[in-house]
Each structure stands twice: as structure tokens, then as C-alpha cells.
mmCIF file with all atom_site columns, C-alpha atoms in Angstrom:
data_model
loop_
_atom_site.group_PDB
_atom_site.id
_atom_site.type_symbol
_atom_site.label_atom_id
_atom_site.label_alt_id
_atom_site.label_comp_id
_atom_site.label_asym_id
_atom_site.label_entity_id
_atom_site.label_seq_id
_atom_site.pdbx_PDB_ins_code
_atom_site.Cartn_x
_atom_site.Cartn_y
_atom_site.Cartn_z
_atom_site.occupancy
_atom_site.B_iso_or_equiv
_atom_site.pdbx_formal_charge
_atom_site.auth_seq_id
_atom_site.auth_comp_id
_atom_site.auth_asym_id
_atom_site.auth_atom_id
_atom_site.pdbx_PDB_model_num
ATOM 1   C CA . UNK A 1 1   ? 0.000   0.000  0.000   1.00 0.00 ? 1   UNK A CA 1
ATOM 2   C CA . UNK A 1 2   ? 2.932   2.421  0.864   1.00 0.00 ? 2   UNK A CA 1
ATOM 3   C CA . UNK A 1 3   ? 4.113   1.849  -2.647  1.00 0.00 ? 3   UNK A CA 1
ATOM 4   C CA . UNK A 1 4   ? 0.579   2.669  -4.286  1.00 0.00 ? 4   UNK A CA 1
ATOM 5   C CA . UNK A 1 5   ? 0.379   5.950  -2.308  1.00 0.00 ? 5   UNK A CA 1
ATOM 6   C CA . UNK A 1 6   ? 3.734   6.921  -3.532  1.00 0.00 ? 6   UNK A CA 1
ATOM 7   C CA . UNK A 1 7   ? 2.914   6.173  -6.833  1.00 0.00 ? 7   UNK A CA 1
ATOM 8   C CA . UNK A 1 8   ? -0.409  7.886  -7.117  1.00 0.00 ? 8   UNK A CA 1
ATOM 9   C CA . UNK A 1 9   ? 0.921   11.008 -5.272  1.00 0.00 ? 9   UNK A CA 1
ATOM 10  C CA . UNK A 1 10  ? 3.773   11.281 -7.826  1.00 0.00 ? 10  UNK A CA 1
ATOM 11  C CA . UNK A 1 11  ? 1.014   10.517 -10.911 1.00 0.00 ? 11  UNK A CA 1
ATOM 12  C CA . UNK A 1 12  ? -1.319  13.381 -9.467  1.00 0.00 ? 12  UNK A CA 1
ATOM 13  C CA . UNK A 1 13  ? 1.241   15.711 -8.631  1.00 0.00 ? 13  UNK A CA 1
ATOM 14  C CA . UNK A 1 14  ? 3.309   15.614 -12.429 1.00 0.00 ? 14  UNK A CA 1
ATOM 15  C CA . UNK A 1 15  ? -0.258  15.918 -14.039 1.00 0.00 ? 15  UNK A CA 1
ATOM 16  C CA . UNK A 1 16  ? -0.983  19.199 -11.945 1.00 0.00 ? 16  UNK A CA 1
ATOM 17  C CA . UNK A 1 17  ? 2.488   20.444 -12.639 1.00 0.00 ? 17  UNK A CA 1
ATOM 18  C CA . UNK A 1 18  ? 2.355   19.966 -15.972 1.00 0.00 ? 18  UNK A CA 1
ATOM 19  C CA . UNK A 1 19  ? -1.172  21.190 -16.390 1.00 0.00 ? 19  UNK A CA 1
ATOM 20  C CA . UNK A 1 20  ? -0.326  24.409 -14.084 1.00 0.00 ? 20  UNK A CA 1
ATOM 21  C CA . UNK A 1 21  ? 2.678   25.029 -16.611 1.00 0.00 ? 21  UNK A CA 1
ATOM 22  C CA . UNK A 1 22  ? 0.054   25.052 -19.245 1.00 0.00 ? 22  UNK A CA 1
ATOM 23  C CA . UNK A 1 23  ? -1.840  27.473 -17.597 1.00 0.00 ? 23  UNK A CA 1
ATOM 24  C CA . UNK A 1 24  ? 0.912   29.695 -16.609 1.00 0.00 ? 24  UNK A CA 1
ATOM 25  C CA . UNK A 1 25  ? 1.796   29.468 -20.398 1.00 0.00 ? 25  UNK A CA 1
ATOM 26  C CA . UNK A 1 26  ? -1.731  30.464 -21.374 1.00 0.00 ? 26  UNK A CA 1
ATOM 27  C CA . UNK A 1 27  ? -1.648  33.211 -18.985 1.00 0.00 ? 27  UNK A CA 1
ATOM 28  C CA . UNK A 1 28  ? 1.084   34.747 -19.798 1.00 0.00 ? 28  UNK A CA 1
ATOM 29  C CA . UNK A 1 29  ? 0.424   34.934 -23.566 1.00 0.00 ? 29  UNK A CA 1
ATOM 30  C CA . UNK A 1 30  ? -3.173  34.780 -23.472 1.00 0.00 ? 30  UNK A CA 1
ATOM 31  C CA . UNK A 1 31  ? -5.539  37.301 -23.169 1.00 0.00 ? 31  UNK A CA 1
ATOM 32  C CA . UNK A 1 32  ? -4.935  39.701 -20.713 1.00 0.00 ? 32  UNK A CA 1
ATOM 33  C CA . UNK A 1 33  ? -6.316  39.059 -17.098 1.00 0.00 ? 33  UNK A CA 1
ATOM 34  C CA . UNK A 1 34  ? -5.930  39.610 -13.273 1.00 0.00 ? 34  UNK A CA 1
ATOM 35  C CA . UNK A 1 35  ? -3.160  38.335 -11.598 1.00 0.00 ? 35  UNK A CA 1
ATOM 36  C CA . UNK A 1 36  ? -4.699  35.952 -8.933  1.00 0.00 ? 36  UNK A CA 1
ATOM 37  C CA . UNK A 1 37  ? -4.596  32.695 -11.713 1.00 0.00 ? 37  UNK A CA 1
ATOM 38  C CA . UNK A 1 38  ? -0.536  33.409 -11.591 1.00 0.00 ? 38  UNK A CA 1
ATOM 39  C CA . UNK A 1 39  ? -0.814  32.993 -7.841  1.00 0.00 ? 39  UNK A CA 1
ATOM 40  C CA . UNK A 1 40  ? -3.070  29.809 -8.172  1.00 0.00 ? 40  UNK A CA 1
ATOM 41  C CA . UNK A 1 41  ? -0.910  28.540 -10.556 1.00 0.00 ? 41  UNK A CA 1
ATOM 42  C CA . UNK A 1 42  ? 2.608   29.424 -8.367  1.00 0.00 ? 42  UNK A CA 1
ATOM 43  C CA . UNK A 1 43  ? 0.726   27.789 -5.483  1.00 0.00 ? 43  UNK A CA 1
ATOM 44  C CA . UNK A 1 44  ? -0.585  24.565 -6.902  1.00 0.00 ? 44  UNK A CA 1
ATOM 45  C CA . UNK A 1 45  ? 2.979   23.990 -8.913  1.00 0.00 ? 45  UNK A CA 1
ATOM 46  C CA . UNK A 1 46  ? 4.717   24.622 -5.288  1.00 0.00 ? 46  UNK A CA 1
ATOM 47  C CA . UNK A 1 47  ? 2.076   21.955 -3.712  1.00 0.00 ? 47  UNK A CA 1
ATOM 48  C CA . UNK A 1 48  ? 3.019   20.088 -6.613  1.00 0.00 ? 48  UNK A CA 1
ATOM 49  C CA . UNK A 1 49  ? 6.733   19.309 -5.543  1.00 0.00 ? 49  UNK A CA 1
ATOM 50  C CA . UNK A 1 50  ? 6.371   19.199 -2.175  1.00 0.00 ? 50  UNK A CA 1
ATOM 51  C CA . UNK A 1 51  ? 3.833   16.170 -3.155  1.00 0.00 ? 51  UNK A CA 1
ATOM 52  C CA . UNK A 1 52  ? 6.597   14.581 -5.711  1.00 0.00 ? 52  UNK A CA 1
ATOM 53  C CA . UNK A 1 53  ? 8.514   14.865 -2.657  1.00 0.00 ? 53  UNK A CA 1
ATOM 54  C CA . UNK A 1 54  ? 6.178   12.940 -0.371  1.00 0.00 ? 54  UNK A CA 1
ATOM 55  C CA . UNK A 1 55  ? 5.654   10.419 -2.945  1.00 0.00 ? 55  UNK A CA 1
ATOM 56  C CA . UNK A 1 56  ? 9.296   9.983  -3.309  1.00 0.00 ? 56  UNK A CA 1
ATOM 57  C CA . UNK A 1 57  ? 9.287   9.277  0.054   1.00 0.00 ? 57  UNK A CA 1
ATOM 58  C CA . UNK A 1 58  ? 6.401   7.125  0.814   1.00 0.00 ? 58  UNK A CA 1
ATOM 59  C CA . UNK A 1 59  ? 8.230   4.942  -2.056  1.00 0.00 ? 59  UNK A CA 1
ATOM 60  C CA . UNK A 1 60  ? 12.068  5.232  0.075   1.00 0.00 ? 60  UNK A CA 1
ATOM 61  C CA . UNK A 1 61  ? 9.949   4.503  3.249   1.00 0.00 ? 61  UNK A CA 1
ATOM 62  C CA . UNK A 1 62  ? 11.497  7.902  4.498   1.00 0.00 ? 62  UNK A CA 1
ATOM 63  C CA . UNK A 1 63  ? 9.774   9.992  6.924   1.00 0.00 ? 63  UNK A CA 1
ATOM 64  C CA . UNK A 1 64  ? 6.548   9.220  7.625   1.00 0.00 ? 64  UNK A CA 1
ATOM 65  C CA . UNK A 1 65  ? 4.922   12.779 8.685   1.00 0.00 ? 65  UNK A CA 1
ATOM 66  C CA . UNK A 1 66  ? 6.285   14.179 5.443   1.00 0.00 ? 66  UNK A CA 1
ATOM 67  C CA . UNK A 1 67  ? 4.514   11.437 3.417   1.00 0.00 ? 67  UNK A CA 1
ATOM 68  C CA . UNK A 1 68  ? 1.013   12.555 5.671   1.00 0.00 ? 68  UNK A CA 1
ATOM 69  C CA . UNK A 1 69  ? 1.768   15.924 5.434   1.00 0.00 ? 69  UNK A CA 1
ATOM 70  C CA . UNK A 1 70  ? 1.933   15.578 1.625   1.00 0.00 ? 70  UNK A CA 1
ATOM 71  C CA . UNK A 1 71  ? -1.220  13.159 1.464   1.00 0.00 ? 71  UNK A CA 1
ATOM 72  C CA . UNK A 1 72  ? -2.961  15.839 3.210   1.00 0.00 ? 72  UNK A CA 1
ATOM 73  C CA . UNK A 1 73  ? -2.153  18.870 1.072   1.00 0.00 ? 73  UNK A CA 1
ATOM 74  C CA . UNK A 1 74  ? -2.691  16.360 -2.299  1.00 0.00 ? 74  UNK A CA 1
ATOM 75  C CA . UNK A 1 75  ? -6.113  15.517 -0.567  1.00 0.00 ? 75  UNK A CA 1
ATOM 76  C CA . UNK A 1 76  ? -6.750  19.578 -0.259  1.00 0.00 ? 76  UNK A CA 1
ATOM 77  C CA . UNK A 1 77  ? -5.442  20.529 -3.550  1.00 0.00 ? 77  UNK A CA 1
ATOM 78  C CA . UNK A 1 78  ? -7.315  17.780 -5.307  1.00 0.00 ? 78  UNK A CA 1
ATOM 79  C CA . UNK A 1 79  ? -10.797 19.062 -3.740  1.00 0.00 ? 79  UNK A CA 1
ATOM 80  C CA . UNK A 1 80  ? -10.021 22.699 -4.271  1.00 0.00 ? 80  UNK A CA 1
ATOM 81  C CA . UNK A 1 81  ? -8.997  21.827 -7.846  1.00 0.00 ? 81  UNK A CA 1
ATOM 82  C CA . UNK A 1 82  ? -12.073 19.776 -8.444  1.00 0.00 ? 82  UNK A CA 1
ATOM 83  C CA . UNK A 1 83  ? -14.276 22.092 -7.166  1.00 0.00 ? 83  UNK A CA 1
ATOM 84  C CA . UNK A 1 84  ? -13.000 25.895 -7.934  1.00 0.00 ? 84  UNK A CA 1
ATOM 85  C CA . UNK A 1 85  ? -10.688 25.422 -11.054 1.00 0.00 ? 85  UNK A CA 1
ATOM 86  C CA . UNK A 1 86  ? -12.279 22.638 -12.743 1.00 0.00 ? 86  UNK A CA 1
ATOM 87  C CA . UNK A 1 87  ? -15.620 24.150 -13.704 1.00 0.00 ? 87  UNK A CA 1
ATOM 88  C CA . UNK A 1 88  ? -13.855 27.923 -14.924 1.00 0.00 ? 88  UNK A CA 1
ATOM 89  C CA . UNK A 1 89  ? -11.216 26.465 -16.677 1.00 0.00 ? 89  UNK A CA 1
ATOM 90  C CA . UNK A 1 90  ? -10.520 27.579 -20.145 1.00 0.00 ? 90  UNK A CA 1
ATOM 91  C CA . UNK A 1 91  ? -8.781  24.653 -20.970 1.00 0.00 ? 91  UNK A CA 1
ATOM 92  C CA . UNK A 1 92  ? -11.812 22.430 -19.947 1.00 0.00 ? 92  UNK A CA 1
ATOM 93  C CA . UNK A 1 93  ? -14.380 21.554 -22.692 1.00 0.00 ? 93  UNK A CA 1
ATOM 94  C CA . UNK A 1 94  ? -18.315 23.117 -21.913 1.00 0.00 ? 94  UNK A CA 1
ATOM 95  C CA . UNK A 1 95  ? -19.755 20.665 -19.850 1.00 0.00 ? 95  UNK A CA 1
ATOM 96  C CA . UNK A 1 96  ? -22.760 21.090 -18.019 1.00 0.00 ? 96  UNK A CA 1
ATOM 97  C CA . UNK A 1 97  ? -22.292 21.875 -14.473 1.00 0.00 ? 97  UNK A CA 1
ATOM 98  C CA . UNK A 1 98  ? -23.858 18.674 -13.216 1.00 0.00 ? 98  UNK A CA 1
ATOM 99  C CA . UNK A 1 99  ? -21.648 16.588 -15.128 1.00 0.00 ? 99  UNK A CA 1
ATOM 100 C CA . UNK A 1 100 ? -18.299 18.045 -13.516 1.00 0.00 ? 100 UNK A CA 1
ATOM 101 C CA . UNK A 1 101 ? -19.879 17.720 -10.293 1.00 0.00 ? 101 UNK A CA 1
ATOM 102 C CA . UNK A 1 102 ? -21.329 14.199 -10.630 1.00 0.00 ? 102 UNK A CA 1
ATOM 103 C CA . UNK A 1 103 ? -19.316 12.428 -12.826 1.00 0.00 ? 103 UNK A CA 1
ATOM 104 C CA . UNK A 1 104 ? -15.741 14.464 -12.763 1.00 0.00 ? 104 UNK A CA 1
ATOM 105 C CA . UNK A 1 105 ? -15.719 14.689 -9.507  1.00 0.00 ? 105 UNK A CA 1
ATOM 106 C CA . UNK A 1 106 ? -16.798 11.461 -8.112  1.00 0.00 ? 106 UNK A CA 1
ATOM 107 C CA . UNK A 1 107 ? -14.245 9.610  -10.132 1.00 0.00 ? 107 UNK A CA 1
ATOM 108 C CA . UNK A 1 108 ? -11.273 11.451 -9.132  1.00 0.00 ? 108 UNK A CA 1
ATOM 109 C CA . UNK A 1 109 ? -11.738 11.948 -5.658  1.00 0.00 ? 109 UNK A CA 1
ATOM 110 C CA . UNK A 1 110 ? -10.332 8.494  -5.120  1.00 0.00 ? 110 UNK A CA 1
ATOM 111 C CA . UNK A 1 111 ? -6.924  9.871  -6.654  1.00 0.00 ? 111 UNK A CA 1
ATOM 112 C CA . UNK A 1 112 ? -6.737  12.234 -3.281  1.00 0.00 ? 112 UNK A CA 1
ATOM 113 C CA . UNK A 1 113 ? -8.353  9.855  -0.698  1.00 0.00 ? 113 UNK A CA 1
ATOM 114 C CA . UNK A 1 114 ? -6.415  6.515  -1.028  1.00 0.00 ? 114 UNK A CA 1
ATOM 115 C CA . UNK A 1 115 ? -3.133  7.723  -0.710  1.00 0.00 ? 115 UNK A CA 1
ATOM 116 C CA . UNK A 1 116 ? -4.317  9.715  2.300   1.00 0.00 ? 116 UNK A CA 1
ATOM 117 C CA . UNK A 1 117 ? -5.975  6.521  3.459   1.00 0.00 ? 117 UNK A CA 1
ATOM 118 C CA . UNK A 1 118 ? -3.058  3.977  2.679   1.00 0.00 ? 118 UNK A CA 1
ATOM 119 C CA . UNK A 1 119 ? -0.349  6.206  4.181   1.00 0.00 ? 119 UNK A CA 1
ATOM 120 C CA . UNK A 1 120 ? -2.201  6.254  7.558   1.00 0.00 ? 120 UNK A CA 1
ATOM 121 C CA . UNK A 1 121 ? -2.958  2.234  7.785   1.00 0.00 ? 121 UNK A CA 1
ATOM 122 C CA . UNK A 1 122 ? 1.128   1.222  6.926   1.00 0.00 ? 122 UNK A CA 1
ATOM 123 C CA . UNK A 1 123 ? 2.141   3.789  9.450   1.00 0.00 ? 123 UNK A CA 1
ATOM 124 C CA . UNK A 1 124 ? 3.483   0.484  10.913  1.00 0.00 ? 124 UNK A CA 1
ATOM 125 C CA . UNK A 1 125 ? 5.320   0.262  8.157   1.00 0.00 ? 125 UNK A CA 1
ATOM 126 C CA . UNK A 1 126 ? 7.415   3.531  8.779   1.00 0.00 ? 126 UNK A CA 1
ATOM 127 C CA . UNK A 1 127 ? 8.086   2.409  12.689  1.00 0.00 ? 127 UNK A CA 1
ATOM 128 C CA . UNK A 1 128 ? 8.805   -1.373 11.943  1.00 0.00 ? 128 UNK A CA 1
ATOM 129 C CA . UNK A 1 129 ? 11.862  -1.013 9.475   1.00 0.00 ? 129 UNK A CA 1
ATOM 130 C CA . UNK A 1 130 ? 13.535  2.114  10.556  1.00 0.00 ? 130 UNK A CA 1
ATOM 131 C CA . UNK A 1 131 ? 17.507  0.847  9.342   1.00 0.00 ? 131 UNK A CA 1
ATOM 132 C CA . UNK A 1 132 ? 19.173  3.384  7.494   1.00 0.00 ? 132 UNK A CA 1
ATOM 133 C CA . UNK A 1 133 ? 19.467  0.250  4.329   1.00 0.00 ? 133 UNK A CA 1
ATOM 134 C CA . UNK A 1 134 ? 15.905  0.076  4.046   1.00 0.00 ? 134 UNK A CA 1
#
């Protein structure tokens, strides 16, 4: 399980980077607009690595509060993403409302919970196995 939240932390985390970078991209040579995307996109690309970190280490089996700390902000991100960004996004094709809501939504919420959920049962894991070789 430790392995399958590192591995879905990293997978989430590239994706938002790389769509953020997009974004940023857009923004900059887009149309012109207020500055608080820039900071939403600076912030979530930030959140981003410190994720890729926590993912790096759920995988080493390397500090276990960093790996929670990262599941948590992932699990924060992904619900502010889902629910703020998602439906205003220029990027994002016209769906009706209730679609992003009840299908988008629904389906990737399981990105942010599991590795949330399968960090905090193999906290054993951490504790058990704490020799510098791994």
C-alpha cells in the first residue's frame, strides 16, 4: 500500500504540474487578465513538488509525517482543484455543471483519498523497518 500511495501522489502531482505550466503558459500569452490565476498557478505547482517529494518518500519509506503531510495537502489541492478550477477552466471543454460535479468529480476523488488513506494504515510500516538500508 505504501508503494501505491507513492505512486499515485507522484502521478497526481506531475499531471498538476504539468497542467499548471500550461496554464501559466496560457496566462502569460493569453488574453490579458488579473493576476490571482498566476498565484493559483505558483501555489498549486509549489504543492506540486512538495507532493513529488512525499511520494518519493512514501516509495524510500522515508519519513513518515512528510509522506502525511503531503497526502494531506494532495487531498486539499485535489478538492479545491475539483471544485473551484475545474468548472472555470478555459482549458476544460463546456460541460454542463452537473456533469463536472457528478461524474468528474466522483471519479477522481479516489486519486486524493487513497493515498491519504493507505499512508495512515502502513504507518506500521514507517516504525517497523527504521535501518538506514531500508
Amino acid at each position: 500500500m505504501r508503494k501505491a500511495a507513492g505512486i499515485l501522489m507522484i502521478v497526481h502531482s506531475v499531471s498538476t504540474i504539468a497542467f499548471m505550466v500550461g496554464f501559466l503558459i496560457h496566462f502569460f500569452w493569453g488574453p490579458a487578465t488579473e493576476g490571482s490565476p498566476l498565484v493559483m498557478g505558483l501555489a498549486a505547482i509549489i504543492a506540486g513538488v512538495f507532493i513529488i517529494r512525499g511520494g518519493v518518500f512514501c516509495l524510500k519509506r522515508k519519513s513518515w509525517g512528510i509522506c502525511f503531510a503531503s497526502s494531506i495537502v494532495l487531498l486539499v489541492f485535489m478538492i479545491l482543484n475539483l471544485l473551484t478550477f475545474v468548472p472555470f477552466n478555459p482549458f476544460w471543454p463546456d460541460l454542463p455543471l452537473w456533469v463536472v460535479y457528478f461524474v468528474v468529480v466522483p471519479l477522481s476523488l479516489p486519486l486524493g483519498i487513497l493515498p491519504q488513506t493507505f499512508v495512515c494504515l502502513r504507518r506500521s510500516e514507517w516504525q517497523k523497518n527504521s535501518s538506514p538500508t531500508g
